[in-house]
XYZ file of C-alpha atoms in Angstrom:
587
model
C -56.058 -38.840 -59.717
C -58.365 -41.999 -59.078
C -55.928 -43.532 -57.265
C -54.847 -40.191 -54.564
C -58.505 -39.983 -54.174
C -59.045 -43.956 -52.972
C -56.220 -44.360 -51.036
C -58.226 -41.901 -48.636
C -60.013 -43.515 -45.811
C -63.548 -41.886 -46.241
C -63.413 -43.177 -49.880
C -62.427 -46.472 -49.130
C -65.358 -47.009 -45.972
C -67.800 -45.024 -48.895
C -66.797 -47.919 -51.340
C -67.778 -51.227 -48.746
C -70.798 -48.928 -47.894
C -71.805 -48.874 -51.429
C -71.196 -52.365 -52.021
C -72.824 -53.441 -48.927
C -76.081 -51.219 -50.190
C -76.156 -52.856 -53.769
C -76.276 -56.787 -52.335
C -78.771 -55.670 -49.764
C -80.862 -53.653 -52.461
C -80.452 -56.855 -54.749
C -81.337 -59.479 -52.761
C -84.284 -57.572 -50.638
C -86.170 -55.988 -53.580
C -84.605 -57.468 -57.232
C -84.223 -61.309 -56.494
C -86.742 -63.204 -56.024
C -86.246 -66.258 -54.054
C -89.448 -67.927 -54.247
C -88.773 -69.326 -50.912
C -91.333 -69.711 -47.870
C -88.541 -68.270 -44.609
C -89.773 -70.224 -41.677
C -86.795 -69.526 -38.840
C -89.600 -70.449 -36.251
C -89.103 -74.239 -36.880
C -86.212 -73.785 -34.370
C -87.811 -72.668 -31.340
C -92.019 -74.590 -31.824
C -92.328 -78.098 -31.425
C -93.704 -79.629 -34.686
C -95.076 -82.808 -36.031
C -91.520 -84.574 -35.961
C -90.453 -83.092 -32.763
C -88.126 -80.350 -31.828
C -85.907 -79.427 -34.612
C -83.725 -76.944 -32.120
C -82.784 -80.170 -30.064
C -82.322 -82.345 -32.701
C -79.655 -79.741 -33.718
C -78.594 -79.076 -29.935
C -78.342 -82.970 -30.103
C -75.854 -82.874 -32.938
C -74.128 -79.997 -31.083
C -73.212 -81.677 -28.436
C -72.057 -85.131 -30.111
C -70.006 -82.943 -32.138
C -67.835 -81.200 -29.245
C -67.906 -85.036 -27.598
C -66.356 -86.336 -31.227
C -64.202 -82.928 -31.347
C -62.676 -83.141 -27.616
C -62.480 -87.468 -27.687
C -60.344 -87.375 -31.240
C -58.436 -83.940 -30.017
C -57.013 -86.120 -26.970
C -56.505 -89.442 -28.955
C -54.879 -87.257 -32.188
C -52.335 -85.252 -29.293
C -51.050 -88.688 -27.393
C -50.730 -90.189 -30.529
C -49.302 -87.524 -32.630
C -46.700 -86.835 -29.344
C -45.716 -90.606 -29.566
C -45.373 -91.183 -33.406
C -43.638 -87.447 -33.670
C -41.086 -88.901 -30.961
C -40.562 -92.289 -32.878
C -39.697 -90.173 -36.090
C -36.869 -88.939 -34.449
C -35.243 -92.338 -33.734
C -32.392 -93.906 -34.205
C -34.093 -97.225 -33.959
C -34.588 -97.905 -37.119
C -37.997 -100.270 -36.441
C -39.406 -97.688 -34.211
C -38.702 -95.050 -37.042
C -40.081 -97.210 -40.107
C -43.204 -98.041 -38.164
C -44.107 -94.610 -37.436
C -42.933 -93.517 -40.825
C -45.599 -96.189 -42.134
C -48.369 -94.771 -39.914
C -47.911 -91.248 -41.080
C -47.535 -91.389 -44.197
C -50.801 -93.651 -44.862
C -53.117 -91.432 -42.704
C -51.810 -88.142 -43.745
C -52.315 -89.377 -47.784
C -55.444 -91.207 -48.154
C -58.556 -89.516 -47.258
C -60.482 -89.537 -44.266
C -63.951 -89.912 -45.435
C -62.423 -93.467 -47.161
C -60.891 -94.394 -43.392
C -63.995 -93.952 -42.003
C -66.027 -96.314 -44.284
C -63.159 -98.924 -43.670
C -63.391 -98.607 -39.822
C -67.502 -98.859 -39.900
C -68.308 -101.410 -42.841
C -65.095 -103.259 -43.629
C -63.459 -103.819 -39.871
C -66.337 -105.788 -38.487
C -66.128 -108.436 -40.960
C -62.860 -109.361 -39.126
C -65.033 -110.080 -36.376
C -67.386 -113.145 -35.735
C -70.928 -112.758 -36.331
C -71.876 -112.743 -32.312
C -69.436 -110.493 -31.282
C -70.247 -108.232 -34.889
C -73.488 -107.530 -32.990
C -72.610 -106.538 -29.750
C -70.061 -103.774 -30.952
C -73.075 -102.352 -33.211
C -74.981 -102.588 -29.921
C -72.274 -100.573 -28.334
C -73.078 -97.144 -30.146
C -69.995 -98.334 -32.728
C -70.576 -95.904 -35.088
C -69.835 -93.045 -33.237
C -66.274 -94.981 -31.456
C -65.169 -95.302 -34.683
C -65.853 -91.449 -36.038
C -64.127 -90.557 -32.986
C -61.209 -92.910 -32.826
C -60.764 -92.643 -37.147
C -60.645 -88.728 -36.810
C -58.259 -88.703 -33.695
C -56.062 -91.436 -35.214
C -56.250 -89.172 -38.911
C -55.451 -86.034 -37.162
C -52.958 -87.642 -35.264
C -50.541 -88.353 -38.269
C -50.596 -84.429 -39.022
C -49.786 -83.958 -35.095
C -46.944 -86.265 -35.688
C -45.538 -84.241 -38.002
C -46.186 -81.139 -36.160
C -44.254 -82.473 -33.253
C -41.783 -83.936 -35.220
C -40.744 -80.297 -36.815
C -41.268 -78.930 -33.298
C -38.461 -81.154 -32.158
C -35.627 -80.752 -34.844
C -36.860 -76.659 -34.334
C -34.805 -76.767 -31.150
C -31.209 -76.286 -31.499
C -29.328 -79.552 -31.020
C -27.012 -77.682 -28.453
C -30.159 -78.133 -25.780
C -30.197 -82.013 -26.116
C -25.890 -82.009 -25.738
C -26.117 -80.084 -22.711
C -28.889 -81.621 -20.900
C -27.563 -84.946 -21.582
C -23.683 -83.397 -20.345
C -25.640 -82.085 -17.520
C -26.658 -85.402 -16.333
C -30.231 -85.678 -17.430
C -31.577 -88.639 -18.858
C -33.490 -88.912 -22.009
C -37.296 -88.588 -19.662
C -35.755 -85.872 -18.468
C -34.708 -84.218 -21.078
C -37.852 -84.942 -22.653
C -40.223 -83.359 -20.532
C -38.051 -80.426 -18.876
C -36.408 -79.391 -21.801
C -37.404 -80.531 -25.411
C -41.128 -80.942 -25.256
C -42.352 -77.684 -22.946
C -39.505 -75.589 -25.967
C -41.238 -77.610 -28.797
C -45.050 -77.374 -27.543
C -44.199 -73.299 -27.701
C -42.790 -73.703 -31.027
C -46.082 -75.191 -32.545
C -48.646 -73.622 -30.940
C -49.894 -72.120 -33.885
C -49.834 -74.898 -36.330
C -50.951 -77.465 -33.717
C -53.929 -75.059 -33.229
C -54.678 -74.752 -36.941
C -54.465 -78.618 -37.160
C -57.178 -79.100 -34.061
C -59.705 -76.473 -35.699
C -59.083 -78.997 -38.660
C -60.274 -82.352 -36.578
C -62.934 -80.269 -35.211
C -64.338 -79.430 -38.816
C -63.497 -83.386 -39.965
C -65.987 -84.515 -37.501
C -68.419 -83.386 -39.624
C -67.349 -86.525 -41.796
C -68.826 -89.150 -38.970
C -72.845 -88.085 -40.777
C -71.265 -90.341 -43.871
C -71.826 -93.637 -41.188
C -74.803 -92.272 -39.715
C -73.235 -90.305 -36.361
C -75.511 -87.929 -35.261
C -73.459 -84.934 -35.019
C -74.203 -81.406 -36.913
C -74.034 -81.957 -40.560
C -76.487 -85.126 -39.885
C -79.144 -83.370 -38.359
C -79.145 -80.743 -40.639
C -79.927 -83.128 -43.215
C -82.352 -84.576 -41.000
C -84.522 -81.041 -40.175
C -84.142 -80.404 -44.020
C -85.898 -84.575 -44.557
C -88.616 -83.942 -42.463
C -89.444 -80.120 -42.742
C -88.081 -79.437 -46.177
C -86.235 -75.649 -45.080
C -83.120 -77.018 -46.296
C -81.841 -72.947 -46.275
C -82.586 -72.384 -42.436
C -80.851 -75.658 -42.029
C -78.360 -75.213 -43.643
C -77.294 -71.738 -42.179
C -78.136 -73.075 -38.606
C -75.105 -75.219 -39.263
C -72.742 -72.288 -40.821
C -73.395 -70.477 -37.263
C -72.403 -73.370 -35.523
C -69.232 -74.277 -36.940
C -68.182 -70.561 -37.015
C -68.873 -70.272 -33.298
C -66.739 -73.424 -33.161
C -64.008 -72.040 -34.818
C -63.693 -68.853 -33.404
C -64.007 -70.439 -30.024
C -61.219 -72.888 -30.471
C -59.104 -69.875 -32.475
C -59.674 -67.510 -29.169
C -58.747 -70.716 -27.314
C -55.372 -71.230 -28.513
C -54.949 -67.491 -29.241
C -54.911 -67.114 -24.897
C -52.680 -70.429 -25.250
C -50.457 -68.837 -27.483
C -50.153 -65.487 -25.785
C -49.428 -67.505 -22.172
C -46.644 -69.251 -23.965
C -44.948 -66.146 -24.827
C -41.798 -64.455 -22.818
C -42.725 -61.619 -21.873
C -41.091 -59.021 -19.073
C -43.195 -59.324 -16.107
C -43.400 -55.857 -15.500
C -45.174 -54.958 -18.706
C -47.788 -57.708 -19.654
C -50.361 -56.647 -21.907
C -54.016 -57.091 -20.801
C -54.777 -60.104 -22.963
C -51.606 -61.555 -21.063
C -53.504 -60.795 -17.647
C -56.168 -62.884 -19.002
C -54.791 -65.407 -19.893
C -52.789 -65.597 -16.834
C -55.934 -65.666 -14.291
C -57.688 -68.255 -16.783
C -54.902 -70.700 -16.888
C -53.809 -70.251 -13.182
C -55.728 -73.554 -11.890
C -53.896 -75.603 -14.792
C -50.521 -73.909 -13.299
C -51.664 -74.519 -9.540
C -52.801 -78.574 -10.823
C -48.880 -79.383 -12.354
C -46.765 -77.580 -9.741
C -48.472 -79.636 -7.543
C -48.147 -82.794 -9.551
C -44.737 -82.054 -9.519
C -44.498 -81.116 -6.176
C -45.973 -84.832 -5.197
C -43.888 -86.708 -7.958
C -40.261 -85.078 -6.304
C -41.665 -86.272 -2.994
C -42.067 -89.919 -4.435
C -38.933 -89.844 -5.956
C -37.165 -88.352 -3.462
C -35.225 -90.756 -0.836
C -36.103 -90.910 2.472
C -32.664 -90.132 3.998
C -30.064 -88.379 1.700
C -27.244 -89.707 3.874
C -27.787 -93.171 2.742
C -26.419 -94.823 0.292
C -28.651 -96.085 -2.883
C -30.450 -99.176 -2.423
C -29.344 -102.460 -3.414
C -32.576 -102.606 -5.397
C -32.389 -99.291 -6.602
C -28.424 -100.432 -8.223
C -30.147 -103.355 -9.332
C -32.250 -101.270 -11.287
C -29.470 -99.193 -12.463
C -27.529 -101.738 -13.970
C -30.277 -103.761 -15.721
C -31.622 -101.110 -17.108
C -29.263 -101.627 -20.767
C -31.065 -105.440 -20.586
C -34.508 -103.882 -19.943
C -34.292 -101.500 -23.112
C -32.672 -104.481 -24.936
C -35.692 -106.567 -24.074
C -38.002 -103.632 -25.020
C -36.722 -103.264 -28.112
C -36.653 -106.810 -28.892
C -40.226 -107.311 -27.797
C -41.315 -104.479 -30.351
C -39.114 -106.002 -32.883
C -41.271 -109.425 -32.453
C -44.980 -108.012 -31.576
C -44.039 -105.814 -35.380
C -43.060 -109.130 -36.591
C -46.167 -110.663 -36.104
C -48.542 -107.884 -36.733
C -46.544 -107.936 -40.113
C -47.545 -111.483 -40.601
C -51.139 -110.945 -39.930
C -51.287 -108.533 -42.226
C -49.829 -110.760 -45.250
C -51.792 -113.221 -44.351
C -54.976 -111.050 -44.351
C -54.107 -109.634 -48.053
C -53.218 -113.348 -48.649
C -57.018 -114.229 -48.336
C -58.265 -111.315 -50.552
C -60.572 -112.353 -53.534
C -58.125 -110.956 -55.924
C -60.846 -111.638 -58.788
C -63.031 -109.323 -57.448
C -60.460 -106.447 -57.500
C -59.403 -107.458 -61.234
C -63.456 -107.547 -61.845
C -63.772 -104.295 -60.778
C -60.656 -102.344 -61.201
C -61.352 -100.918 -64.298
C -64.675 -99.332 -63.020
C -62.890 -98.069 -60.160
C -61.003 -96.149 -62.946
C -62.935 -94.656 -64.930
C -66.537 -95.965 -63.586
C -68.407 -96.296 -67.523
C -66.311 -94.137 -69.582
C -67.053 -94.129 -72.656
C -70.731 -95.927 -72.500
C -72.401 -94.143 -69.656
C -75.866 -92.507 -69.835
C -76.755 -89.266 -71.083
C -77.270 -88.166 -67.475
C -73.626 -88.875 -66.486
C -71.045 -86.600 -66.291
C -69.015 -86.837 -69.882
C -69.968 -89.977 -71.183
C -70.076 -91.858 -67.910
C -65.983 -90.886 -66.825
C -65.781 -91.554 -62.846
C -64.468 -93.406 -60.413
C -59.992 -92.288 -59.920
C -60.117 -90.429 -63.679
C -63.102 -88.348 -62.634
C -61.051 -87.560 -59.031
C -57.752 -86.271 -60.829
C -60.283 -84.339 -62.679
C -61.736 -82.359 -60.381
C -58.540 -81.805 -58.521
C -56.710 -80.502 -61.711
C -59.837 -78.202 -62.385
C -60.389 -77.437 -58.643
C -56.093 -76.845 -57.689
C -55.931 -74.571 -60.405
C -58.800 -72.110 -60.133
C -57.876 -72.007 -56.223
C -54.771 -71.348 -56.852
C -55.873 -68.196 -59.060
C -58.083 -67.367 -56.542
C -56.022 -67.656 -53.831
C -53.198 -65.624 -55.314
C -55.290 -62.505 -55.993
C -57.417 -63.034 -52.541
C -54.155 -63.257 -50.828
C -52.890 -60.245 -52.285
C -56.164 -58.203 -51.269
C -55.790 -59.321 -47.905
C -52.770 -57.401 -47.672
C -53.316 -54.580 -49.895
C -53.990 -51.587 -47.081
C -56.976 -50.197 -49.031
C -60.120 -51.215 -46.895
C -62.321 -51.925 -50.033
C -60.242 -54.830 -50.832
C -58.738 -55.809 -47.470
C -62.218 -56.336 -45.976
C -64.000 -58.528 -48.128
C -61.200 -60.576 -49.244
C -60.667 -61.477 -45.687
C -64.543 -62.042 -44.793
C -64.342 -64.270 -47.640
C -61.242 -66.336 -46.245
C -62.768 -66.695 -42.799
C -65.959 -67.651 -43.692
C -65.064 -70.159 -45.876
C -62.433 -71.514 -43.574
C -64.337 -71.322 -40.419
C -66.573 -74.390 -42.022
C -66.182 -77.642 -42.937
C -66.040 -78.376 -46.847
C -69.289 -80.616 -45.992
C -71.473 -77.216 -45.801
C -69.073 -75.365 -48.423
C -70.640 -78.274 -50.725
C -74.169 -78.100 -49.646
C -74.546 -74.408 -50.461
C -73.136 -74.506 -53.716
C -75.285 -77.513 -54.512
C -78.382 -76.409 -53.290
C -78.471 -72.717 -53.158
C -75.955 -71.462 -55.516
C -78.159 -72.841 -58.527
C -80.931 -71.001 -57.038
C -79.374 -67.170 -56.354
C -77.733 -67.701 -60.086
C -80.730 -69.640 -61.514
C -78.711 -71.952 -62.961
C -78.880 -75.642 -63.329
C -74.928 -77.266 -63.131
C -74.156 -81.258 -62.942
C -73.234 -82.440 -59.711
C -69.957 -82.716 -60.931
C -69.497 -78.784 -61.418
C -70.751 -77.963 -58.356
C -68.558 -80.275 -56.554
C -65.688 -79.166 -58.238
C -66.705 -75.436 -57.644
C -66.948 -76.301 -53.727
C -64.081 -77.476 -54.092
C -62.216 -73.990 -56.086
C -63.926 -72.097 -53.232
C -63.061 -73.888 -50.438
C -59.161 -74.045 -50.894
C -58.587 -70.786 -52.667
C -59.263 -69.698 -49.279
C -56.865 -71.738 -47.667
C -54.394 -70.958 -50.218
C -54.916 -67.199 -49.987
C -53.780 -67.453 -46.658
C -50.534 -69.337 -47.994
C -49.853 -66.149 -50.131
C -50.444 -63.679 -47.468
C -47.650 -65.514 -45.397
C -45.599 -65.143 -48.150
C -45.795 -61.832 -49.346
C -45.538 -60.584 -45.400
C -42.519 -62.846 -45.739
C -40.761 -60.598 -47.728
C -39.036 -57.325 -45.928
C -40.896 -54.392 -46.155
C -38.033 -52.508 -47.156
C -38.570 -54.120 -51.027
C -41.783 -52.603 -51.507
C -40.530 -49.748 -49.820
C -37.930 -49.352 -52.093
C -40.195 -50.420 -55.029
C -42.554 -47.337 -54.391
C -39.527 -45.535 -54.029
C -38.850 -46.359 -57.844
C -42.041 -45.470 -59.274
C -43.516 -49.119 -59.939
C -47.303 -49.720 -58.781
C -48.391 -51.767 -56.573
C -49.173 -54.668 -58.909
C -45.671 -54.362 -60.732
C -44.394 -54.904 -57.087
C -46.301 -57.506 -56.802
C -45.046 -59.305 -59.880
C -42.001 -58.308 -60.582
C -40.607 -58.182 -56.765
C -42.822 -60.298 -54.293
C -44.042 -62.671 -55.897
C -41.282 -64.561 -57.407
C -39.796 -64.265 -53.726
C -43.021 -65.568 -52.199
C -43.675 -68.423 -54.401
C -40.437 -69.923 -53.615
C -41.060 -69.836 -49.598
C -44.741 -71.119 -50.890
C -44.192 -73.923 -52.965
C -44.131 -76.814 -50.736
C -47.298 -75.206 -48.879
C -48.955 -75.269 -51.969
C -48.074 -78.919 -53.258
C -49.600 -80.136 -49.578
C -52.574 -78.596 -50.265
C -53.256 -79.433 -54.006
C -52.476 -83.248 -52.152
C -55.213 -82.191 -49.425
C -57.627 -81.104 -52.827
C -57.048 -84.284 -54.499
C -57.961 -86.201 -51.763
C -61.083 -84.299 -50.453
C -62.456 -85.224 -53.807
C -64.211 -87.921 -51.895
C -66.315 -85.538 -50.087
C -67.888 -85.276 -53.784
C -69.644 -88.392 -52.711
C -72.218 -86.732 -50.565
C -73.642 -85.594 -53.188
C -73.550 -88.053 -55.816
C -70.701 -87.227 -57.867
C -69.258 -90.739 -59.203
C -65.702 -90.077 -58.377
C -63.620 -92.675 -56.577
C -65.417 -92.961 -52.879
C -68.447 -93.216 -54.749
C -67.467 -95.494 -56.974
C -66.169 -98.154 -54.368
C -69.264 -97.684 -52.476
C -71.257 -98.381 -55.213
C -69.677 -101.743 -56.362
C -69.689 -102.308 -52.423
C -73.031 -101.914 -52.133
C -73.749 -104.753 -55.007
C -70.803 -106.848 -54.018
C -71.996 -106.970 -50.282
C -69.573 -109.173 -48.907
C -65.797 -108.153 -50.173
C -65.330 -104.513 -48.606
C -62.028 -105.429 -47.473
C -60.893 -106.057 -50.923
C -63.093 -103.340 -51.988
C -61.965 -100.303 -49.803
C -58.083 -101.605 -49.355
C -57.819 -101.099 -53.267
C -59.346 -97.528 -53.411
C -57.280 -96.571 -50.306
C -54.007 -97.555 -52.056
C -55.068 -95.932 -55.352
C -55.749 -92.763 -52.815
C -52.110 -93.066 -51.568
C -50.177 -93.674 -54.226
C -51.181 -90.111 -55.707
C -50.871 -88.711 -52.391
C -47.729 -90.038 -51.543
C -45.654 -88.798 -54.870
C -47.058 -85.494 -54.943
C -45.668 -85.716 -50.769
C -42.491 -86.845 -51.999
C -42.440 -83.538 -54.403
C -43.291 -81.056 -51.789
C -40.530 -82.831 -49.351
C -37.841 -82.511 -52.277
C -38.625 -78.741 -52.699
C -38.418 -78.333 -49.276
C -35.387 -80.216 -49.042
C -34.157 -78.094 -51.915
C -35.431 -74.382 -50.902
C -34.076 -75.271 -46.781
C -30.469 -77.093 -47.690
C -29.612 -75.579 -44.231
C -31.948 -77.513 -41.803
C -30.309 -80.642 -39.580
C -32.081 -83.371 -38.794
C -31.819 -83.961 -34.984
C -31.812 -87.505 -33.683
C -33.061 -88.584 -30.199
């Protein structure tokens, strides 16, 4: 009788009502939050200055870091998801190489290479004029656009082998060569293709950025720590920042929503009215490349089509089997020596202080730290697998029940299951961290170790992202199942787990071994707040070493990888094994 009674509208509305009246009734009149609200600190100069434009400020170096890395992270993600489809085997390795390092060792570690191990390559003279040259925030932008870029390589790479290999026989039967059948054919059919996962990854690089405050960019994240140093409302702060990065996200979402609904095929006769809009916004961007491509056939174009082809123009023609020789040999060399460098660089590593310090890198003072450490002093790579076993397996529970609300069609748990997953993955993990650090103690009066509230960040964060995973794959599944389930008398949560969920899991699996590798390695972001996992760990003996950070942050980037790269290897043999269908196409 319950159940007839809920699955009514009026009950289900009365129910979020009712649960929206008890947090409101808690919080205004029950909890006391022995906090002085001062939201004025925004808007009134005050002894340090301005605290609206000092955030403004980090507003606007974030969407210069966002739209800098997006365009770096698309050209190189287009090239290196091109040279993974190559038959040329050095092109392919070499890409290969550069994907599968960025993609599996964290970002927040790239970034502390790039600011306080690269210029030590560098004499001392020329050391000072990059850090005179705003370096700091060059390298935020170029590390997060050359990160994001491995993902985009990917992303174009599956965009590719999406189109059906017939497409590339017949253009190249047709007389196209491969620039043409790049850009006319395979590209503008692949760029449709991963619209949506392209625009997921870019509302990623725009949330990384807030990673450039660990080398002291002022973007968002640092001058909310700032206004919370110098006026001590860490709270208003704090949710300043939330607002921004959800505007952010839902501007780059309704971005690439319009994007998305342009790219459809639609009959002209019947376009729906988000289709009209996008139309008249993206008309100047249509206008701009017809008439690039109006200009480039006029270049091309010969003067006279009665006369024969140039003698220079044959030239070209037959030379151009030596010019791609000579291309390919010239890569083959310039790898060569970049190859060499490389050896010899890791050649001139202090080796001793790696051995000094390995063992602290793995498991920091385990067993003879300080009362005030986390479990006897364990850190450093022990403490990161951890937190990622803790923090992969609470998401996942999470995520799996979250995911199941979100598609339940009762209100009372559709709603705030999916409030929950878009608030949580409209932010960075940065300010996921900093309200379970600093405020979660204080609505719960509780008092956790660092290391519990980084790992809880953590359980939060991706058993949102993970819920998401689920909902794909339970809508995966037919309809007619569940239809037919109901239609046997089992519930909803039988259905569930006897029916769609052993279905879904399958289609899920290698989703979910990429993101327990994405929770192991934003570990590191545990650093912020003083957690002595691995990135804090390296910094640490960096900080007292002074002079080897090379040596220092090399090591904890290959620890990083190796982790990364065989739980990759797992999630590429299940997806080898659950797709046995999918061929590989070669350009």
């Amino acid at each position: 009788m319950f159940k007839r009674h809920f699955d009514k509208i009026w009950v289900q509305n009365l129910a979020l009502l009712t649960l929206l009246g008890l947090a409101f009734y808690y919080f205004a009149f029950v909890f006391e939050f022995k906090y002085d609200f001062d939201w004025t600190i925004f808007v009134k100069e005050g002894q340090y200055g301005h605290m609206g434009k000092l955030l403004l400020g980090g507003l606007n170096t974030t969407i210069t870091i966002t739209l800098y890395s997006t365009v770096i992270a698309l050209v190189l993600g287009t090239l290196f998801g091109l040279a993974r489809l190559s038959k040329f085997k050095p092109v392919y390795y070499f890409a290969t190489c550069y994907v599968e390092f960025f993609r599996n060792t964290p970002l927040l570690i790239q970034l502390f290479f790039w600011n306080f191990a690269l210029p030590y390559a560098f004499p001392v003279e020329l050391r000072m004029q990059l850090f005179e040259l705003n370096f700091e925030f060059w390298m935020a932008t170029i590390g997060t656009g050359i990160f994001t870029g491995a993902f985009v390589a990917e992303i174009v790479r599956a965009g590719v082998q999406s189109i059906p290999k017939g497409l590339l026989e017949a253009s190249y039967s047709s007389g196209l060569n491969f620039s043409q059948t790049l850009r006319k054919i395979i590209l503008p059919l692949a760029f449709r293709e991963i619209i949506p996962p392209l625009g997921s990854e870019m509302l990623n690089n725009m949330k990384n950025t807030s990673l450039a405050m660990t080398i002291g960019v002022t973007e968002v994240c640092w001058a909310m720590q700032e206004i919370t140093a110098l006026t001590y409302h860490s709270f208003e702060a704090t949710v300043a920042a939330t607002i921004i990065y959800l505007s952010l996200s839902l501007i780059i979402a309704g971005v690439l929503n319009l994007v998305n609904i342009k790219l459809k095929i639609m009959p002209s006769g019947r376009k729906p009215l988000m289709r009209k809009v996008a139309d008249t916004i993206f008309a100047p961007l249509g206008l701009l490349a017809r008439g690039v491509e109006y200009v480039l056939w006029h270049l091309r174009r010969p003067a006279d089509a009665s006369k024969t082809v140039s003698p220079l123009r044959r030239l070209l023609r037959r030379s151009r089997k030596g010019f791609v020789l000579a291309a390919k040999a010239a890569f083959v060399l310039l790898l060569g020596v970049v190859l060499l460098k490389a050896l010899v660089a890791v050649a001139g590593f202090n080796f001793q202080v790696i051995a000094d310090n390995f063992v602290t890198l793995l498991i920091w003072r385990f067993p003879g730290g300080s009362e005030t450490e986390f479990f006897m002093g364990l850190g450093g790579l022990a403490g990161a697998l951890l937190m990622a076993a803790i923090a992969i397996s609470g998401s996942f529970v999470i995520g799996l029940f979250v995911g199941m609300g979100r598609t339940s069609q009762n209100r009372a748990l559709r709603v705030p299951c999916t409030m929950y997953i878009e608030l949580i993955r409209g932010n960075p993990l940065i300010i996921v961290i900093f309200w379970m650090y600093f405020f979660i103690p204080i609505i719960l009066k509780i008092d956790p170790h660092v290391f519990w509230s980084a790992t809880i960040a953590l359980t939060v964060f991706f058993g949102a992202y993970i819920a998401e995973i689920v909902r794909g794959g339970i809508e995966n599944i037919p309809p007619g199942q569940v239809e037919a389930a109901k239609a046997s008398g089992l519930s909803y949560f039988q259905t569930m787990r006897k029916i769609i969920l052993p279905q879904a899991l399958k289609q899920m699996l290698p989703a979910l071994v990429g993101m327990f590798i994405a929770a192991f390695k934003d570990t590191s972001l545990a650093y912020i707040i003083g957690v002595m996992e691995l990135t804090r760990a390296a910094y640490a003996i960096n900080n007292r070493i002074m002079i080897h950070p090379f040596e220092i942050y090399t090591t904890v980037a290959l620890m990083y990888f190796v982790f990364s790269y065989l739980m990759s290897l797992y999630a590429k043999r299940l997806e080898r094994k659950l797709s046995p269908e999918t061929v590989r196409i070669e350009m």
